[in-house]
Amino acid sequence: MAKAKNILFIMFDQLRWDYLSCYGHPHLQTPNIDKLAAQGVRFDRAYIQSPICGASRMSTYTGRYSNSHGATWNNVPLKVGEMTMGDHLRKAGMDCWLVGKTHMKADTEGLARLGIPPESKIGKRISECGFDVFERDDGMRPHGPDGLYDDHGAETYNAYLKAKGYEGDNPWHDYANSGLDDDGNVESAWFLKNSAKTANIAEEDSETPYMTRRGMEFIERAEGPWCCHLSLIKPHWPYIAPAPYAGMYGLQDMLPVVRTQEEYDTAHPVLKAMMTGPVGASFSRDEVRNAVVPAYMGLIKQIDDQMGVLFQWLKETGRWDDTMIVLTSDHGDYLGDHWMGEKQFFYDTSTRVPLIIYDPSPEADATRGTVSDALVESIDLPATFLDVAGGEAVPHILEGHSLLPILHGTATETPRDYVICEYDYSATTLPKTLGVPITQAQIFMLATKDWKLIHFDGGFRPMLFDLKNDPQELVDLAEDAAYAPVLDDLYAHFHAWALRPSRRTTCSEADFAEMRAKSRTTGVVLGTYDETEIAPDLVRHYVGRKARPWTETVNRTE
Amino acid sequence: MAKAKNILFIMFDQLRWDYLSCYGHPHLQTPNIDKLAAQGVRFDRAYIQSPICGASRMSTYTGRYSNSHGATWNNVPLKVGEMTMGDHLRKAGMDCWLVGKTHMKADTEGLARLGIPPESKIGKRISECGFDVFERDDGMRPHGPDGLYDDHGAETYNAYLKAKGYEGDNPWHDYANSGLDDDGNVESAWFLKNSAKTANIAEEDSETPYMTRRGMEFIERAEGPWCCHLSLIKPHWPYIAPAPYAGMYGLQDMLPVVRTQEEYDTAHPVLKAMMTGPVGASFSRDEVRNAVVPAYMGLIKQIDDQMGVLFQWLKETGRWDDTMIVLTSDHGDYLGDHWMGEKQFFYDTSTRVPLIIYDPSPEADATRGTVSDALVESIDLPATFLDVAGGEAVPHILEGHSLLPILHGTATETPRDYVICEYDYSATTLPKTLGVPITQAQIFMLATKDWKLIHFDGGFRPMLFDLKNDPQELVDLAEDAAYAPVLDDLYAHFHAWALRPSRRTTCSEADFAEMRAKSRTTGVVLGTYDETEIAPDLVRHYVGRKARPWTETVNRTE
C-alpha cells in the first residue's frame, strides 16, 4: 500500500448517522459501507456546522464556521474572497473536482465589483465554491409558479434521462421522483403519500447509480493527485425509491419514533414554532412517517449497494490502494423524531453525521476498523485533506483540525473541547412568527461529549441536554436551577468561541511574530528619549547626520 | 445653501479629543476648528474602533468592526472582498479620493489568487482601500537596519522637499522631523529630548501645510460629486514643530498629567505590561512629557491655522456651500496619562476622538453650533456619507449608522446603546511577555454613557470604569463585588455584540424576506402529504401529469 495520493470525498444529503448498520441500525443492513468502516476509522461524534444543506456545505468546503464565512443558509452567496478547499489543495499541488451537489450560490455581485469574469477559470472556480466542475448537479428540479428553484437542478441528469428515452420536460420529476398509477397518472413524491410507491424508473437510471457512475467516469479520466467531491443527493427528498428498493422495508423495520408528549408540551418557543409549522406538523403524523421512512431506508440500501459497486471498481482499478475515501453526510433528517421533519435545529438526529475515513497508507494500519469518539466537525475535512496533500497548515484560515493524527493512531482526540453548530433562520417564516429581527434570527449549539447547550439570539432562554444520561435529548434541563453551573461553564466556552479572530485571515502566527520584531528594525523606535538608550544599530539612520539650516538650502524662487 | 454635494473628510493622526479649545482645552486655542464646530455639530462621544492607526482606519473605511474586517493591526492586509467606503459611494454616484494617509496594506496574495492585476483600476482600488489616489502618503519614513518601515512613506513629500532644495536622501527626517544644532548636526525627533527643538524647515514646507495644499489642489481639479479623504499625519510622532509653533507653548500650558500611584500599583496584568513596557516607561518620565507635550500642542496649533486657510479657501471657491466637512482623528495619544505613551488600550484618552461635522444643507440649520452626546462610532461615517450620496442603506454590510438624522435635528441619539473598541496585540511583544497565544491576544471595550467594560480574552479578569463619577478612569471597579450586576449587564450587551451576523454580507434583509416566500413558489412544497392540502397553484407542475411505464419508454439499446 502506498501513501494516499488522491482523496475521494463522498457526501450524501440528509443521511442520518443512525441509519447505517455500522452505526447501529438494527434492520437496515449496509454491508458495503460497514466494510469501509472496517478498513478505516468510523467517527462516532462527527458534527456538521449548520443543519441546512447550503450552510453546512459552505462550512465543509471552506473549513470555517458559518458565522465566519457568512453563507448562513441555502442560496446565500458565498462571498468572493472566502477561500475554499480547492484554493488550499491546489496550492499544495492537488486538483479539486466536483461531481454532484454543492448548493453553492455564486456571489455575482462580488464578481462584478472585482471585475472577475464569471466565465474565466478563476471566475468559474469562485462561482463553484472552489471546485473544478466535472458535473454540477444540486440534485433537484423543483418547479413552481415562479419558475425553477435553482439554476443547477438536474440538468445533465435530465438530459441523460431524455437520451435514454424518458419522456417529458422534467423526467427527474416524472420518473426518478414519482410513481405511476395504472391509468398513467404521475404520482409525484412531492406528496408524501406517494413515498411508499415505486419510482417509475430503471434502477440503474435513478439518481444514486447515475451519479456514482459519473464519479467513476471522473476517476477513470483523472490524473492525480486529485480530490474528487462525489456528492450525491439521496436519501434527500423527494422520498421515493425504485424497484427493488421500494417496498424492501416495512413498518416492522422502522426505528421507533423518538418523541414525548412532555417535550412537545414544554418546548422552547422557537422549537415549538418549528414543531407546529407545516413540516413539523406533517412529520408528526404517523401516516407520513409510515410512508416516508421505508422509502428513506430503501434509498439508503440502494446507496450501500452502489458503494459496493464503487469500492469494487476502485479495487479493480488500483485506486483503492492510493486513494483516501471519506464518506459522510451534510446533516440528518428528523423523520418525525422530536415532532419535527427536515433538518433544522440541533438534535443529534440532524447535527451528528456518519463519517468514515479510509486511509490506504501503512500509517493507518493500526487504526483500521476502530471507532473514534473524538469530537469532530465537518470543518476538519479541508484541514485533513490539506494534510494529505502535503500542504502547510493554515489555522488562521481553516478553523478545523487535521484528522490524520487520529487516523494514524498518534492521537485519540482533536484539540477541541466542544463542537459548534449554527442555524440562521432569517430565510424562514419563523422571524415573522416569533417577532425576531433578522439580525437576531440565529441559534447556536455548543456540545461537549456530555452536554449540549443551545443558545438563542433574540432574548430567548437557552436549552440544555444531558447527552450522557439522556442521549435521545428528551429532557431540556436549562430551567432547572441545579444545572446553572453547567450552563455557566458551557456559556464560558461559547463566549470564547464567539470572540475567536476568525476574520483575521491575512496574517499567520508566523507573520505576527515577524511583525513584532520588524517595526523596531525598520526604524520605529518609539519612546526613545536619548539615542544612548537604544542599540546603535537600530538608529543608525538617525544619528550622526548633517544638514544645513533650511534658510540656506531652500530654493526660494520656486 | 444647497444640499451637500461633496464630502471633505479630514482626518488627523493621533489627535486627542481634549486638545482643541472647542473640546475644552484651556490653553490651546483652536479658533478655526471651533468655528467649524459653531457651524456644525460637535460630537462629544465619538469613539474609534481600535486604538491603533491601521485597524482604526480599516474600520472607518469599511464601516465595520475590526473583528468583522480582520485587518486588526497596522500592516495586516485588508482582505480582497471586504467592501470599502469607495465601493459604496461610487455605486451611489460619488467619487472617493485619497489625499494622504490610510495605513492600508494590500492583500497581494488575495489579488493574485483572484487573478486581479494589481495595476488594473480595480486592483489599484482594492490595494488602496477603495480610494482613487490623488496622493498616498502614510506620513512617515522610518528607516532601520532592515530597511524602510513601509512602502508608502513620504515619497512624494520627500520629492517635493528635494525640489525645494532640502538636501539629503530623506529630508522628511532631516528637516521636517529634526532640529539642527549650531554645528550642523541633525537633531532627530525620533529622540524625544529633541521634541522641544524647532524643526529645521520652512513652516510652509512642513507636513500639515503641504498636505492641506494638496487637498486644495485636488478640490480645485475635482468634478463632483466627490468624497475627498484628506488625511494628515500630524500631530503623530515624531513630535517636533517648525517655527513659529515650536516654543509657542510652555510647561504652564500643559494639561496636568492624569495618573495615580494606585492605578499603577493595582493595574491589571495586561495593562501593567503596557505601562512598564519601553513606551509606557518613557512617557511616564516628566522630562519626556515636558519635551513632547508642548511640541504636540504646537503641531495642533499649526493644524488649526491650516484649517483656517483651508476653510477660507473653500468659502472663496464656493465649496463651503456644497460640501459637507468632517473633521476627526484616528485615535488619541496618552502623553504620559495613565503611565502610558502612544495609543494602545482603551482609556478615553485614546478611544474618544474629536468629531465635528458641518453640513451646508438647510436641513442642518437647526443644529448648527450644537453639541451631541450621542454614542457615535467612526464606523458611522461611511453610512453617513452613503446617506449624503443618496445611496440606499446597506446595514448588512455597513455596521454603523448614518448621522444625518442627528445633523438634521430629527434624532438626538444613534440607535446604539454602547460603543465597541477592539485591540489585537498579536503583533506586539505582549503575547510573549504574558504567555498568551495569539488567537487570544485580544482586548475588547464596551462603553455606554455611564460605564466602560474592558474584556480580555485569554483568561484575564475584566476591568470596569464608572464614566459618570470617574471620568478620568482612575479606579478600576471590576473586582468590587458591588458592581457585579453592572458587569453582568455590560457583558450581556458584549456577548450579544459578539454574535452579530456581520459576515453575512451577501444578503440584505429584503433578500431574506424574498427568500422566505420563494422556496415554496419555486416548487419546494415540503411536508405536503396530499395535494389537496396545498394551494393548487403551488403544485401545478406536479399534478395532472401523465407518463408511461419506464419499461415502455427506455431505449434499451443504449
PDB file of N, CA and C in Angstrom, chain B residues 80-158:
ATOM      1  N   VAL B  80      -9.024  41.059   0.176  1.00  0.00           N
ATOM      2  CA  VAL B  80      -9.799  41.308  -1.033  1.00  0.00           C
ATOM      3  C   VAL B  80     -11.208  40.770  -0.808  1.00  0.00           C
ATOM      4  N   GLY B  81     -12.188  41.571  -1.151  1.00  0.00           N
ATOM      5  CA  GLY B  81     -13.564  41.130  -0.959  1.00  0.00           C
ATOM      6  C   GLY B  81     -14.264  41.980   0.085  1.00  0.00           C
ATOM      7  N   GLU B  82     -13.498  42.519   1.049  1.00  0.00           N
ATOM      8  CA  GLU B  82     -14.107  43.442   2.016  1.00  0.00           C
ATOM      9  C   GLU B  82     -14.489  44.714   1.270  1.00  0.00           C
ATOM     10  N   MET B  83     -15.706  45.143   1.440  1.00  0.00           N
ATOM     11  CA  MET B  83     -16.139  46.364   0.763  1.00  0.00           C
ATOM     12  C   MET B  83     -15.713  47.597   1.545  1.00  0.00           C
ATOM     13  N   THR B  84     -15.455  48.656   0.822  1.00  0.00           N
ATOM     14  CA  THR B  84     -14.991  49.895   1.430  1.00  0.00           C
ATOM     15  C   THR B  84     -15.952  51.037   1.109  1.00  0.00           C
ATOM     16  N   MET B  85     -15.729  52.131   1.822  1.00  0.00           N
ATOM     17  CA  MET B  85     -16.419  53.391   1.556  1.00  0.00           C
ATOM     18  C   MET B  85     -16.498  53.684   0.065  1.00  0.00           C
ATOM     19  N   GLY B  86     -15.365  53.527  -0.603  1.00  0.00           N
ATOM     20  CA  GLY B  86     -15.308  53.819  -2.036  1.00  0.00           C
ATOM     21  C   GLY B  86     -16.271  52.966  -2.841  1.00  0.00           C
ATOM     22  N   ASP B  87     -16.368  51.678  -2.497  1.00  0.00           N
ATOM     23  CA  ASP B  87     -17.303  50.805  -3.210  1.00  0.00           C
ATOM     24  C   ASP B  87     -18.736  51.313  -3.066  1.00  0.00           C
ATOM     25  N   HIS B  88     -19.092  51.661  -1.842  1.00  0.00           N
ATOM     26  CA  HIS B  88     -20.469  52.095  -1.594  1.00  0.00           C
ATOM     27  C   HIS B  88     -20.759  53.446  -2.257  1.00  0.00           C
ATOM     28  N   LEU B  89     -19.804  54.371  -2.126  1.00  0.00           N
ATOM     29  CA  LEU B  89     -20.057  55.720  -2.649  1.00  0.00           C
ATOM     30  C   LEU B  89     -20.109  55.731  -4.170  1.00  0.00           C
ATOM     31  N   ARG B  90     -19.177  55.020  -4.779  1.00  0.00           N
ATOM     32  CA  ARG B  90     -19.183  55.010  -6.252  1.00  0.00           C
ATOM     33  C   ARG B  90     -20.480  54.410  -6.802  1.00  0.00           C
ATOM     34  N   LYS B  91     -20.961  53.401  -6.095  1.00  0.00           N
ATOM     35  CA  LYS B  91     -22.232  52.795  -6.514  1.00  0.00           C
ATOM     36  C   LYS B  91     -23.356  53.837  -6.458  1.00  0.00           C
ATOM     37  N   ALA B  92     -23.241  54.777  -5.530  1.00  0.00           N
ATOM     38  CA  ALA B  92     -24.251  55.824  -5.386  1.00  0.00           C
ATOM     39  C   ALA B  92     -23.905  57.058  -6.225  1.00  0.00           C
ATOM     40  N   GLY B  93     -22.879  56.946  -7.071  1.00  0.00           N
ATOM     41  CA  GLY B  93     -22.579  58.050  -7.979  1.00  0.00           C
ATOM     42  C   GLY B  93     -21.625  59.102  -7.436  1.00  0.00           C
ATOM     43  N   MET B  94     -20.931  58.776  -6.356  1.00  0.00           N
ATOM     44  CA  MET B  94     -19.989  59.737  -5.783  1.00  0.00           C
ATOM     45  C   MET B  94     -18.567  59.166  -5.868  1.00  0.00           C
ATOM     46  N   ASP B  95     -17.645  59.964  -6.364  1.00  0.00           N
ATOM     47  CA  ASP B  95     -16.248  59.534  -6.390  1.00  0.00           C
ATOM     48  C   ASP B  95     -15.670  59.507  -4.978  1.00  0.00           C
ATOM     49  N   CYS B  96     -14.595  58.797  -4.816  1.00  0.00           N
ATOM     50  CA  CYS B  96     -13.999  58.676  -3.479  1.00  0.00           C
ATOM     51  C   CYS B  96     -12.477  58.712  -3.615  1.00  0.00           C
ATOM     52  N   TRP B  97     -11.898  59.798  -3.164  1.00  0.00           N
ATOM     53  CA  TRP B  97     -10.483  60.047  -3.414  1.00  0.00           C
ATOM     54  C   TRP B  97      -9.685  60.164  -2.128  1.00  0.00           C
ATOM     55  N   LEU B  98      -8.416  59.830  -2.268  1.00  0.00           N
ATOM     56  CA  LEU B  98      -7.497  59.912  -1.134  1.00  0.00           C
ATOM     57  C   LEU B  98      -6.446  60.983  -1.367  1.00  0.00           C
ATOM     58  N   VAL B  99      -6.254  61.805  -0.326  1.00  0.00           N
ATOM     59  CA  VAL B  99      -5.119  62.737  -0.296  1.00  0.00           C
ATOM     60  C   VAL B  99      -4.465  62.544   1.065  1.00  0.00           C
ATOM     61  N   GLY B 100      -3.460  61.677   1.132  1.00  0.00           N
ATOM     62  CA  GLY B 100      -2.759  61.495   2.398  1.00  0.00           C
ATOM     63  C   GLY B 100      -2.681  60.056   2.837  1.00  0.00           C
ATOM     64  N   LYS B 101      -2.906  59.861   4.124  1.00  0.00           N
ATOM     65  CA  LYS B 101      -2.615  58.573   4.761  1.00  0.00           C
ATOM     66  C   LYS B 101      -3.815  57.630   4.853  1.00  0.00           C
ATOM     67  N   THR B 102      -3.571  56.335   4.675  1.00  0.00           N
ATOM     68  CA  THR B 102      -4.587  55.334   5.032  1.00  0.00           C
ATOM     69  C   THR B 102      -4.041  54.235   5.947  1.00  0.00           C
ATOM     70  N   HIS B 103      -2.754  53.963   5.852  1.00  0.00           N
ATOM     71  CA  HIS B 103      -2.141  52.814   6.518  1.00  0.00           C
ATOM     72  C   HIS B 103      -2.659  51.498   5.958  1.00  0.00           C
ATOM     73  N   MET B 104      -3.132  51.528   4.731  1.00  0.00           N
ATOM     74  CA  MET B 104      -3.635  50.318   4.063  1.00  0.00           C
ATOM     75  C   MET B 104      -2.491  49.449   3.598  1.00  0.00           C
ATOM     76  N   LYS B 105      -2.591  48.161   3.893  1.00  0.00           N
ATOM     77  CA  LYS B 105      -1.658  47.184   3.336  1.00  0.00           C
ATOM     78  C   LYS B 105      -2.456  46.301   2.380  1.00  0.00           C
ATOM     79  N   ALA B 106      -1.991  46.236   1.149  1.00  0.00           N
ATOM     80  CA  ALA B 106      -2.745  45.481   0.143  1.00  0.00           C
ATOM     81  C   ALA B 106      -2.643  43.985   0.387  1.00  0.00           C
ATOM     82  N   ASP B 107      -3.701  43.287   0.090  1.00  0.00           N
ATOM     83  CA  ASP B 107      -3.754  41.829   0.182  1.00  0.00           C
ATOM     84  C   ASP B 107      -3.239  41.273  -1.152  1.00  0.00           C
ATOM     85  N   THR B 108      -1.942  41.312  -1.321  1.00  0.00           N
ATOM     86  CA  THR B 108      -1.369  40.922  -2.619  1.00  0.00           C
ATOM     87  C   THR B 108      -1.600  39.437  -2.904  1.00  0.00           C
ATOM     88  N   GLU B 109      -1.598  38.640  -1.854  1.00  0.00           N
ATOM     89  CA  GLU B 109      -1.852  37.213  -2.045  1.00  0.00           C
ATOM     90  C   GLU B 109      -3.282  36.994  -2.547  1.00  0.00           C
ATOM     91  N   GLY B 110      -4.215  37.719  -1.960  1.00  0.00           N
ATOM     92  CA  GLY B 110      -5.614  37.603  -2.397  1.00  0.00           C
ATOM     93  C   GLY B 110      -5.799  38.091  -3.820  1.00  0.00           C
ATOM     94  N   LEU B 111      -5.145  39.190  -4.166  1.00  0.00           N
ATOM     95  CA  LEU B 111      -5.229  39.695  -5.535  1.00  0.00           C
ATOM     96  C   LEU B 111      -4.720  38.652  -6.521  1.00  0.00           C
ATOM     97  N   ALA B 112      -3.586  38.053  -6.192  1.00  0.00           N
ATOM     98  CA  ALA B 112      -3.018  37.041  -7.078  1.00  0.00           C
ATOM     99  C   ALA B 112      -3.954  35.842  -7.186  1.00  0.00           C
ATOM    100  N   ARG B 113      -4.489  35.399  -6.058  1.00  0.00           N
ATOM    101  CA  ARG B 113      -5.370  34.227  -6.067  1.00  0.00           C
ATOM    102  C   ARG B 113      -6.603  34.463  -6.938  1.00  0.00           C
ATOM    103  N   LEU B 114      -7.101  35.715  -6.898  1.00  0.00           N
ATOM    104  CA  LEU B 114      -8.305  36.019  -7.664  1.00  0.00           C
ATOM    105  C   LEU B 114      -7.987  36.524  -9.068  1.00  0.00           C
ATOM    106  N   GLY B 115      -6.706  36.555  -9.400  1.00  0.00           N
ATOM    107  CA  GLY B 115      -6.334  36.941 -10.760  1.00  0.00           C
ATOM    108  C   GLY B 115      -6.604  38.400 -11.072  1.00  0.00           C
ATOM    109  N   ILE B 116      -6.585  39.252 -10.059  1.00  0.00           N
ATOM    110  CA  ILE B 116      -6.836  40.682 -10.279  1.00  0.00           C
ATOM    111  C   ILE B 116      -5.494  41.392 -10.423  1.00  0.00           C
ATOM    112  N   PRO B 117      -5.183  41.941 -11.589  1.00  0.00           N
ATOM    113  CA  PRO B 117      -3.900  42.618 -11.760  1.00  0.00           C
ATOM    114  C   PRO B 117      -3.821  43.824 -10.817  1.00  0.00           C
ATOM    115  N   PRO B 118      -2.772  43.888  -9.994  1.00  0.00           N
ATOM    116  CA  PRO B 118      -2.673  44.999  -9.037  1.00  0.00           C
ATOM    117  C   PRO B 118      -2.656  46.361  -9.722  1.00  0.00           C
ATOM    118  N   GLU B 119      -2.224  46.388 -10.974  1.00  0.00           N
ATOM    119  CA  GLU B 119      -2.140  47.668 -11.667  1.00  0.00           C
ATOM    120  C   GLU B 119      -3.410  48.036 -12.426  1.00  0.00           C
ATOM    121  N   SER B 120      -4.384  47.121 -12.429  1.00  0.00           N
ATOM    122  CA  SER B 120      -5.658  47.465 -13.070  1.00  0.00           C
ATOM    123  C   SER B 120      -6.386  48.477 -12.197  1.00  0.00           C
ATOM    124  N   LYS B 121      -7.394  49.117 -12.760  1.00  0.00           N
ATOM    125  CA  LYS B 121      -8.153  50.118 -12.000  1.00  0.00           C
ATOM    126  C   LYS B 121      -8.736  49.490 -10.734  1.00  0.00           C
ATOM    127  N   ILE B 122      -9.345  48.322 -10.895  1.00  0.00           N
ATOM    128  CA  ILE B 122      -9.945  47.647  -9.734  1.00  0.00           C
ATOM    129  C   ILE B 122      -8.850  47.190  -8.778  1.00  0.00           C
ATOM    130  N   GLY B 123      -7.758  46.650  -9.324  1.00  0.00           N
ATOM    131  CA  GLY B 123      -6.651  46.209  -8.480  1.00  0.00           C
ATOM    132  C   GLY B 123      -6.078  47.347  -7.659  1.00  0.00           C
ATOM    133  N   LYS B 124      -5.952  48.504  -8.280  1.00  0.00           N
ATOM    134  CA  LYS B 124      -5.431  49.660  -7.539  1.00  0.00           C
ATOM    135  C   LYS B 124      -6.387  50.072  -6.426  1.00  0.00           C
ATOM    136  N   ARG B 125      -7.656  50.092  -6.750  1.00  0.00           N
ATOM    137  CA  ARG B 125      -8.626  50.481  -5.708  1.00  0.00           C
ATOM    138  C   ARG B 125      -8.604  49.496  -4.553  1.00  0.00           C
ATOM    139  N   ILE B 126      -8.556  48.205  -4.880  1.00  0.00           N
ATOM    140  CA  ILE B 126      -8.506  47.212  -3.798  1.00  0.00           C
ATOM    141  C   ILE B 126      -7.238  47.428  -2.964  1.00  0.00           C
ATOM    142  N   SER B 127      -6.144  47.712  -3.637  1.00  0.00           N
ATOM    143  CA  SER B 127      -4.872  47.901  -2.935  1.00  0.00           C
ATOM    144  C   SER B 127      -4.859  49.175  -2.104  1.00  0.00           C
ATOM    145  N   GLU B 128      -5.699  50.131  -2.467  1.00  0.00           N
ATOM    146  CA  GLU B 128      -5.716  51.418  -1.771  1.00  0.00           C
ATOM    147  C   GLU B 128      -6.980  51.576  -0.932  1.00  0.00           C
ATOM    148  N   CYS B 129      -7.518  50.463  -0.457  1.00  0.00           N
ATOM    149  CA  CYS B 129      -8.650  50.502   0.466  1.00  0.00           C
ATOM    150  C   CYS B 129      -9.855  51.214  -0.149  1.00  0.00           C
ATOM    151  N   GLY B 130     -10.007  51.020  -1.450  1.00  0.00           N
ATOM    152  CA  GLY B 130     -11.210  51.539  -2.114  1.00  0.00           C
ATOM    153  C   GLY B 130     -11.095  52.960  -2.625  1.00  0.00           C
ATOM    154  N   PHE B 131      -9.989  53.619  -2.330  1.00  0.00           N
ATOM    155  CA  PHE B 131      -9.841  55.004  -2.778  1.00  0.00           C
ATOM    156  C   PHE B 131      -9.207  55.070  -4.164  1.00  0.00           C
ATOM    157  N   ASP B 132      -9.580  56.065  -4.934  1.00  0.00           N
ATOM    158  CA  ASP B 132      -8.749  56.510  -6.035  1.00  0.00           C
ATOM    159  C   ASP B 132      -7.723  57.439  -5.408  1.00  0.00           C
ATOM    160  N   VAL B 133      -6.500  57.353  -5.890  1.00  0.00           N
ATOM    161  CA  VAL B 133      -5.409  58.047  -5.194  1.00  0.00           C
ATOM    162  C   VAL B 133      -5.006  59.335  -5.906  1.00  0.00           C
ATOM    163  N   PHE B 134      -5.189  60.442  -5.216  1.00  0.00           N
ATOM    164  CA  PHE B 134      -4.599  61.704  -5.683  1.00  0.00           C
ATOM    165  C   PHE B 134      -3.179  61.792  -5.140  1.00  0.00           C
ATOM    166  N   GLU B 135      -3.057  61.528  -3.846  1.00  0.00           N
ATOM    167  CA  GLU B 135      -1.731  61.344  -3.261  1.00  0.00           C
ATOM    168  C   GLU B 135      -1.838  60.409  -2.072  1.00  0.00           C
ATOM    169  N   ARG B 136      -1.045  59.367  -2.112  1.00  0.00           N
ATOM    170  CA  ARG B 136      -0.970  58.455  -0.965  1.00  0.00           C
ATOM    171  C   ARG B 136       0.308  58.770  -0.217  1.00  0.00           C
ATOM    172  N   ASP B 137       0.182  59.060   1.045  1.00  0.00           N
ATOM    173  CA  ASP B 137       1.362  59.308   1.862  1.00  0.00           C
ATOM    174  C   ASP B 137       1.031  58.940   3.289  1.00  0.00           C
ATOM    175  N   ASP B 138       1.598  57.830   3.763  1.00  0.00           N
ATOM    176  CA  ASP B 138       1.304  57.403   5.127  1.00  0.00           C
ATOM    177  C   ASP B 138       2.040  58.247   6.157  1.00  0.00           C
ATOM    178  N   GLY B 139       2.803  59.216   5.667  1.00  0.00           N
ATOM    179  CA  GLY B 139       3.255  60.295   6.545  1.00  0.00           C
ATOM    180  C   GLY B 139       4.575  60.079   7.250  1.00  0.00           C
ATOM    181  N   MET B 140       5.185  58.927   7.081  1.00  0.00           N
ATOM    182  CA  MET B 140       6.418  58.692   7.823  1.00  0.00           C
ATOM    183  C   MET B 140       7.396  57.939   6.947  1.00  0.00           C
ATOM    184  N   ARG B 141       8.658  58.156   7.223  1.00  0.00           N
ATOM    185  CA  ARG B 141       9.687  57.386   6.522  1.00  0.00           C
ATOM    186  C   ARG B 141      10.693  56.820   7.525  1.00  0.00           C
ATOM    187  N   PRO B 142      10.212  55.967   8.429  1.00  0.00           N
ATOM    188  CA  PRO B 142      11.139  55.319   9.362  1.00  0.00           C
ATOM    189  C   PRO B 142      12.122  54.441   8.583  1.00  0.00           C
ATOM    190  N   HIS B 143      13.318  54.354   9.101  1.00  0.00           N
ATOM    191  CA  HIS B 143      14.374  53.643   8.399  1.00  0.00           C
ATOM    192  C   HIS B 143      15.267  52.970   9.443  1.00  0.00           C
ATOM    193  N   GLY B 144      15.412  51.677   9.327  1.00  0.00           N
ATOM    194  CA  GLY B 144      16.238  50.961  10.292  1.00  0.00           C
ATOM    195  C   GLY B 144      17.185  50.014   9.598  1.00  0.00           C
ATOM    196  N   PRO B 145      17.848  49.180  10.371  1.00  0.00           N
ATOM    197  CA  PRO B 145      18.813  48.258   9.772  1.00  0.00           C
ATOM    198  C   PRO B 145      18.177  47.307   8.761  1.00  0.00           C
ATOM    199  N   ASP B 146      16.880  47.002   8.921  1.00  0.00           N
ATOM    200  CA  ASP B 146      16.206  46.120   7.961  1.00  0.00           C
ATOM    201  C   ASP B 146      15.511  46.888   6.845  1.00  0.00           C
ATOM    202  N   GLY B 147      15.819  48.176   6.743  1.00  0.00           N
ATOM    203  CA  GLY B 147      15.237  48.949   5.647  1.00  0.00           C
ATOM    204  C   GLY B 147      14.114  49.861   6.100  1.00  0.00           C
ATOM    205  N   LEU B 148      13.260  50.221   5.129  1.00  0.00           N
ATOM    206  CA  LEU B 148      12.170  51.154   5.400  1.00  0.00           C
ATOM    207  C   LEU B 148      10.992  50.438   6.042  1.00  0.00           C
ATOM    208  N   TYR B 149      10.283  51.152   6.897  1.00  0.00           N
ATOM    209  CA  TYR B 149       9.125  50.592   7.591  1.00  0.00           C
ATOM    210  C   TYR B 149       7.986  50.272   6.629  1.00  0.00           C
ATOM    211  N   ASP B 150       7.779  51.112   5.643  1.00  0.00           N
ATOM    212  CA  ASP B 150       6.684  50.831   4.709  1.00  0.00           C
ATOM    213  C   ASP B 150       6.981  51.383   3.320  1.00  0.00           C
ATOM    214  N   ASP B 151       6.073  51.045   2.417  1.00  0.00           N
ATOM    215  CA  ASP B 151       6.274  51.398   1.015  1.00  0.00           C
ATOM    216  C   ASP B 151       5.575  52.698   0.640  1.00  0.00           C
ATOM    217  N   HIS B 152       4.929  53.298   1.590  1.00  0.00           N
ATOM    218  CA  HIS B 152       4.109  54.459   1.246  1.00  0.00           C
ATOM    219  C   HIS B 152       4.529  55.691   2.023  1.00  0.00           C
ATOM    220  N   GLY B 153       5.796  55.705   2.447  1.00  0.00           N
ATOM    221  CA  GLY B 153       6.198  56.735   3.386  1.00  0.00           C
ATOM    222  C   GLY B 153       6.796  57.974   2.754  1.00  0.00           C
ATOM    223  N   ALA B 154       6.029  59.024   2.698  1.00  0.00           N
ATOM    224  CA  ALA B 154       6.555  60.357   2.403  1.00  0.00           C
ATOM    225  C   ALA B 154       7.353  60.432   1.105  1.00  0.00           C
ATOM    226  N   GLU B 155       7.056  59.592   0.158  1.00  0.00           N
ATOM    227  CA  GLU B 155       7.821  59.627  -1.082  1.00  0.00           C
ATOM    228  C   GLU B 155       7.589  60.904  -1.877  1.00  0.00           C
ATOM    229  N   THR B 156       6.326  61.209  -2.091  1.00  0.00           N
ATOM    230  CA  THR B 156       6.017  62.415  -2.861  1.00  0.00           C
ATOM    231  C   THR B 156       6.416  63.663  -2.066  1.00  0.00           C
ATOM    232  N   TYR B 157       6.208  63.598  -0.784  1.00  0.00           N
ATOM    233  CA  TYR B 157       6.593  64.715   0.082  1.00  0.00           C
ATOM    234  C   TYR B 157       8.099  64.929   0.048  1.00  0.00           C
ATOM    235  N   ASN B 158       8.857  63.844   0.125  1.00  0.00           N
ATOM    236  CA  ASN B 158      10.313  63.960   0.034  1.00  0.00           C
ATOM    237  C   ASN B 158      10.726  64.538  -1.325  1.00  0.00           C
TER     238      ASN B 158
END
